[in-house]
PDB file of C-alpha atoms in Angstrom:
ATOM      1  CA  MET A 176      31.661 -23.596  41.971  1.00  0.00           C
ATOM      2  CA  THR A 177      27.975 -24.334  43.626  1.00  0.00           C
ATOM      3  CA  GLU A 178      25.848 -22.749  45.287  1.00  0.00           C
ATOM      4  CA  THR A 179      23.340 -23.742  47.920  1.00  0.00           C
ATOM      5  CA  ILE A 180      19.888 -23.595  47.148  1.00  0.00           C
ATOM      6  CA  THR A 181      17.148 -23.460  49.513  1.00  0.00           C
ATOM      7  CA  THR A 182      13.677 -23.286  47.146  1.00  0.00           C
ATOM      8  CA  PRO A 183      11.943 -25.753  45.668  1.00  0.00           C
ATOM      9  CA  TYR A 184      10.373 -25.178  42.762  1.00  0.00           C
ATOM     10  CA  ARG A 185       8.368 -27.506  39.751  1.00  0.00           C
ATOM     11  CA  ILE A 186       8.164 -27.808  36.002  1.00  0.00           C
ATOM     12  CA  ALA A 187       4.949 -29.484  35.577  1.00  0.00           C
ATOM     13  CA  SER A 188       4.731 -32.383  32.516  1.00  0.00           C
ATOM     14  CA  GLY A 189       4.789 -30.596  29.421  1.00  0.00           C
ATOM     15  CA  GLU A 190       6.550 -27.665  30.540  1.00  0.00           C
ATOM     16  CA  GLY A 191      10.214 -26.373  30.986  1.00  0.00           C
ATOM     17  CA  LEU A 192      12.682 -23.363  31.413  1.00  0.00           C
ATOM     18  CA  ALA A 193      12.961 -23.203  28.690  1.00  0.00           C
ATOM     19  CA  ASP A 194      11.389 -25.708  25.124  1.00  0.00           C
ATOM     20  CA  VAL A 195      13.437 -25.489  21.717  1.00  0.00           C
ATOM     21  CA  TRP A 196      13.505 -27.524  18.597  1.00  0.00           C
ATOM     22  CA  TRP A 197      16.207 -28.500  17.988  1.00  0.00           C
ATOM     23  CA  LYS A 198      17.551 -30.295  14.703  1.00  0.00           C
ATOM     24  CA  SER A 199      14.019 -32.187  14.502  1.00  0.00           C
ATOM     25  CA  GLY A 200      13.845 -33.334  17.676  1.00  0.00           C
ATOM     26  CA  ARG A 201      12.338 -31.342  21.188  1.00  0.00           C
ATOM     27  CA  ILE A 202      14.495 -30.497  23.838  1.00  0.00           C
ATOM     28  CA  THR A 203      12.745 -28.979  26.970  1.00  0.00           C
ATOM     29  CA  VAL A 204      16.095 -27.486  29.776  1.00  0.00           C
ATOM     30  CA  LYS A 205      13.549 -29.450  33.139  1.00  0.00           C
ATOM     31  CA  ALA A 206      16.584 -27.358  35.409  1.00  0.00           C
ATOM     32  CA  ALA A 207      19.378 -25.401  34.991  1.00  0.00           C
ATOM     33  CA  GLY A 208      22.560 -23.831  36.132  1.00  0.00           C
ATOM     34  CA  ALA A 209      20.309 -20.933  38.495  1.00  0.00           C
ATOM     35  CA  GLU A 210      18.004 -23.521  39.843  1.00  0.00           C
ATOM     36  CA  THR A 211      20.678 -26.028  40.904  1.00  0.00           C
ATOM     37  CA  GLY A 212      23.222 -23.476  42.334  1.00  0.00           C
ATOM     38  CA  ASP A 213      24.850 -24.742  38.398  1.00  0.00           C
ATOM     39  CA  ALA A 214      25.463 -28.212  39.963  1.00  0.00           C
ATOM     40  CA  PHE A 215      23.519 -30.150  37.624  1.00  0.00           C
ATOM     41  CA  SER A 216      21.549 -29.400  34.122  1.00  0.00           C
ATOM     42  CA  GLN A 217      18.260 -31.286  33.027  1.00  0.00           C
ATOM     43  CA  ILE A 218      15.947 -31.976  29.875  1.00  0.00           C
ATOM     44  CA  GLU A 219      13.933 -33.675  28.242  1.00  0.00           C
ATOM     45  CA  THR A 220      14.508 -34.848  24.711  1.00  0.00           C
ATOM     46  CA  ASP A 221      12.257 -35.568  22.291  1.00  0.00           C
ATOM     47  CA  ASP A 222      13.362 -37.371  19.051  1.00  0.00           C
ATOM     48  CA  PRO A 223      12.529 -38.685  16.083  1.00  0.00           C
ATOM     49  CA  ARG A 224      13.789 -42.154  14.312  1.00  0.00           C
ATOM     50  CA  GLY A 225      17.516 -41.672  13.050  1.00  0.00           C
ATOM     51  CA  THR A 226      17.706 -38.114  13.812  1.00  0.00           C
ATOM     52  CA  GLY A 227      20.966 -37.754  17.709  1.00  0.00           C
ATOM     53  CA  PRO A 228      23.221 -35.180  18.283  1.00  0.00           C
ATOM     54  CA  PRO A 229      26.488 -35.049  16.395  1.00  0.00           C
ATOM     55  CA  LEU A 230      29.166 -36.943  17.992  1.00  0.00           C
ATOM     56  CA  HIS A 231      30.936 -34.689  20.335  1.00  0.00           C
ATOM     57  CA  LEU A 232      33.148 -34.577  24.043  1.00  0.00           C
ATOM     58  CA  HIS A 233      32.277 -32.289  26.874  1.00  0.00           C
ATOM     59  CA  HIS A 234      35.667 -31.304  28.256  1.00  0.00           C
ATOM     60  CA  ASN A 235      33.902 -30.064  31.812  1.00  0.00           C
ATOM     61  CA  GLU A 236      30.713 -31.897  32.110  1.00  0.00           C
ATOM     62  CA  ASP A 237      29.678 -35.699  32.463  1.00  0.00           C
ATOM     63  CA  GLU A 238      26.340 -36.627  31.101  1.00  0.00           C
ATOM     64  CA  THR A 239      23.860 -38.806  31.737  1.00  0.00           C
ATOM     65  CA  PHE A 240      20.945 -40.694  30.207  1.00  0.00           C
ATOM     66  CA  TYR A 241      17.923 -42.010  31.478  1.00  0.00           C
ATOM     67  CA  VAL A 242      15.268 -43.543  28.804  1.00  0.00           C
ATOM     68  CA  LEU A 243      12.134 -42.920  29.237  1.00  0.00           C
ATOM     69  CA  GLU A 244      10.615 -44.363  25.914  1.00  0.00           C
ATOM     70  CA  GLY A 245      11.935 -45.750  22.413  1.00  0.00           C
ATOM     71  CA  GLU A 246      14.909 -47.183  22.135  1.00  0.00           C
ATOM     72  CA  VAL A 247      18.481 -45.865  22.064  1.00  0.00           C
ATOM     73  CA  THR A 248      21.489 -46.914  20.721  1.00  0.00           C
ATOM     74  CA  VAL A 249      24.645 -44.987  21.981  1.00  0.00           C
ATOM     75  CA  LEU A 250      28.185 -45.010  21.216  1.00  0.00           C
ATOM     76  CA  VAL A 251      30.977 -43.990  23.675  1.00  0.00           C
ATOM     77  CA  GLY A 252      34.229 -43.874  22.896  1.00  0.00           C
ATOM     78  CA  ASP A 253      33.955 -47.724  21.255  1.00  0.00           C
ATOM     79  CA  GLU A 254      31.673 -49.072  22.988  1.00  0.00           C
ATOM     80  CA  ARG A 255      28.508 -49.508  21.686  1.00  0.00           C
ATOM     81  CA  ILE A 256      25.376 -49.318  24.167  1.00  0.00           C
ATOM     82  CA  ASP A 257      21.558 -49.700  23.637  1.00  0.00           C
ATOM     83  CA  LEU A 258      18.955 -48.929  25.651  1.00  0.00           C
ATOM     84  CA  ALA A 259      15.679 -49.090  25.700  1.00  0.00           C
ATOM     85  CA  ALA A 260      12.594 -46.980  28.153  1.00  0.00           C
ATOM     86  CA  GLY A 261      14.091 -47.564  31.550  1.00  0.00           C
ATOM     87  CA  ASP A 262      17.857 -47.987  31.055  1.00  0.00           C
ATOM     88  CA  TYR A 263      20.540 -45.362  32.234  1.00  0.00           C
ATOM     89  CA  LEU A 264      23.781 -44.866  31.010  1.00  0.00           C
ATOM     90  CA  PHE A 265      26.756 -42.551  32.553  1.00  0.00           C
ATOM     91  CA  GLY A 266      29.095 -40.819  29.851  1.00  0.00           C
ATOM     92  CA  PRO A 267      32.180 -39.828  31.259  1.00  0.00           C
ATOM     93  CA  ARG A 268      33.383 -36.504  30.593  1.00  0.00           C
ATOM     94  CA  GLU A 269      35.997 -36.469  27.450  1.00  0.00           C
ATOM     95  CA  VAL A 270      34.855 -39.506  25.983  1.00  0.00           C
ATOM     96  CA  ALA A 271      33.691 -39.443  22.379  1.00  0.00           C
ATOM     97  CA  HIS A 272      30.133 -39.828  22.727  1.00  0.00           C
ATOM     98  CA  ALA A 273      26.484 -39.169  20.735  1.00  0.00           C
ATOM     99  CA  TYR A 274      23.605 -41.429  19.773  1.00  0.00           C
ATOM    100  CA  VAL A 275      21.299 -42.819  17.316  1.00  0.00           C
ATOM    101  CA  VAL A 276      17.088 -42.915  18.012  1.00  0.00           C
ATOM    102  CA  ARG A 277      16.061 -46.749  16.425  1.00  0.00           C
ATOM    103  CA  SER A 278      12.297 -46.738  17.214  1.00  0.00           C
ATOM    104  CA  GLU A 279       9.693 -44.465  16.240  1.00  0.00           C
ATOM    105  CA  ARG A 280      10.520 -41.547  18.630  1.00  0.00           C
ATOM    106  CA  ALA A 281      12.301 -41.880  21.826  1.00  0.00           C
ATOM    107  CA  ARG A 282      12.275 -39.812  25.246  1.00  0.00           C
ATOM    108  CA  MET A 283      14.942 -39.582  27.629  1.00  0.00           C
ATOM    109  CA  LEU A 284      16.696 -37.097  30.913  1.00  0.00           C
ATOM    110  CA  VAL A 285      19.161 -36.122  30.391  1.00  0.00           C
ATOM    111  CA  THR A 286      21.666 -33.974  33.089  1.00  0.00           C
ATOM    112  CA  ALA A 287      25.054 -32.873  32.923  1.00  0.00           C
ATOM    113  CA  SER A 288      27.027 -31.697  35.662  1.00  0.00           C
ATOM    114  CA  PRO A 289      27.976 -29.100  36.390  1.00  0.00           C
ATOM    115  CA  ALA A 290      25.313 -26.407  34.471  1.00  0.00           C
ATOM    116  CA  GLY A 291      26.438 -24.654  31.568  1.00  0.00           C
ATOM    117  CA  VAL A 292      26.008 -26.712  28.093  1.00  0.00           C
ATOM    118  CA  GLU A 293      22.481 -26.344  28.333  1.00  0.00           C
ATOM    119  CA  GLN A 294      22.468 -23.109  27.303  1.00  0.00           C
ATOM    120  CA  ALA A 295      24.320 -24.283  23.762  1.00  0.00           C
ATOM    121  CA  LEU A 296      21.164 -26.061  22.810  1.00  0.00           C
ATOM    122  CA  VAL A 297      18.503 -23.374  23.854  1.00  0.00           C
ATOM    123  CA  ASN A 298      20.237 -20.516  22.037  1.00  0.00           C
ATOM    124  CA  LEU A 299      21.075 -22.768  18.806  1.00  0.00           C
ATOM    125  CA  GLY A 300      16.794 -23.536  19.376  1.00  0.00           C
ATOM    126  CA  VAL A 301      14.170 -22.560  17.509  1.00  0.00           C
ATOM    127  CA  PRO A 302      11.003 -21.647  20.432  1.00  0.00           C
ATOM    128  CA  VAL A 303       8.264 -24.213  20.143  1.00  0.00           C
ATOM    129  CA  THR A 304       4.844 -22.620  19.388  1.00  0.00           C
ATOM    130  CA  GLY A 305       3.221 -25.892  17.884  1.00  0.00           C
ATOM    131  CA  PRO A 306       3.519 -29.547  18.362  1.00  0.00           C
ATOM    132  CA  GLU A 307       5.611 -29.669  15.152  1.00  0.00           C
ATOM    133  CA  PRO A 308       9.114 -28.122  14.584  1.00  0.00           C
ATOM    134  CA  PRO A 309       9.480 -25.841  11.862  1.00  0.00           C
ATOM    135  CA  THR A 310      10.308 -26.549   8.370  1.00  0.00           C
ATOM    136  CA  ASP A 311      12.418 -23.441   8.126  1.00  0.00           C
ATOM    137  CA  ALA A 312      14.208 -24.433  11.484  1.00  0.00           C
ATOM    138  CA  VAL A 313      18.082 -24.371  10.110  1.00  0.00           C
ATOM    139  CA  MET A 314      21.256 -25.406  11.829  1.00  0.00           C
ATOM    140  CA  PRO A 315      23.980 -23.653  11.306  1.00  0.00           C
ATOM    141  CA  PRO A 316      26.804 -24.276   9.283  1.00  0.00           C
ATOM    142  CA  MET A 317      28.667 -27.648  11.073  1.00  0.00           C
ATOM    143  CA  ASP A 318      32.350 -24.690  11.327  1.00  0.00           C
ATOM    144  CA  GLU A 319      29.466 -22.428  13.186  1.00  0.00           C
ATOM    145  CA  LEU A 320      28.379 -25.008  15.083  1.00  0.00           C
ATOM    146  CA  VAL A 321      31.398 -26.085  16.326  1.00  0.00           C
ATOM    147  CA  ARG A 322      32.753 -22.786  17.396  1.00  0.00           C
ATOM    148  CA  LEU A 323      29.682 -22.126  19.429  1.00  0.00           C
ATOM    149  CA  PHE A 324      29.797 -25.165  21.247  1.00  0.00           C
ATOM    150  CA  ALA A 325      33.029 -25.099  21.422  1.00  0.00           C
ATOM    151  CA  GLY A 326      32.199 -21.739  24.753  1.00  0.00           C
ATOM    152  CA  TYR A 327      30.979 -24.023  26.323  1.00  0.00           C
ATOM    153  CA  GLY A 328      33.448 -26.257  26.465  1.00  0.00           C
ATOM    154  CA  CYS A 329      32.099 -29.242  24.215  1.00  0.00           C
ATOM    155  CA  GLU A 330      33.906 -30.624  21.381  1.00  0.00           C
ATOM    156  CA  ILE A 331      31.873 -31.919  18.341  1.00  0.00           C
ATOM    157  CA  LEU A 332      33.961 -34.146  16.633  1.00  0.00           C
ATOM    158  CA  GLY A 333      31.858 -35.270  14.062  1.00  0.00           C
ATOM    159  CA  PRO A 334      28.246 -35.707  12.375  1.00  0.00           C
ATOM    160  CA  PRO A 335      25.856 -37.528  13.872  1.00  0.00           C
ATOM    161  CA  LEU A 336      24.967 -41.120  13.653  1.00  0.00           C
ATOM    162  CA  SER A 337      22.679 -42.402  11.471  1.00  0.00           C
ATOM    163  CA  LEU A 338      21.484 -45.819  12.345  1.00  0.00           C
ATOM    164  CA  SER A 339      22.947 -47.887   8.816  1.00  0.00           C
ATOM    165  CA  ASP A 340      26.088 -47.337  10.600  1.00  0.00           C
ATOM    166  CA  PHE A 341      24.662 -50.246  13.132  1.00  0.00           C
ATOM    167  CA  SER A 342      23.016 -52.964  10.655  1.00  0.00           C
TER     168      SER A 342
END
């Protein structure tokens, strides 16, 4: 159940409530459950070419993707959708999806409604302390990722997409 929030807040450009490296990309939480009465969360992603999340589905959240910079290919169910700066995509809950970055970098504003799953990314990420990801940051093995995300109603179904999947 969501609560009514009556106090605005501001996040400056380049800042967030949480700022972490996740795999080789950067995730900056702009809004989380506490700020939205659990209605939604928003994260800014900044990913290098050839990267993206594992194939997964959300049991609890719908997800949207608004491309700020760059180009990505998203697989939603069996449909391939190419997105570029300014494009928007709605991904419904219970439908498998993943994306891969086709440009040198891509930045997106990703919204999950309701909020909650963003905490999994923050918990697994390495806090940002400089402009480059740490060289010693290691993600947990796939079976551990599956277990951790399951606690947030997110089912990991397979590995990330690769550019060669769409050649």
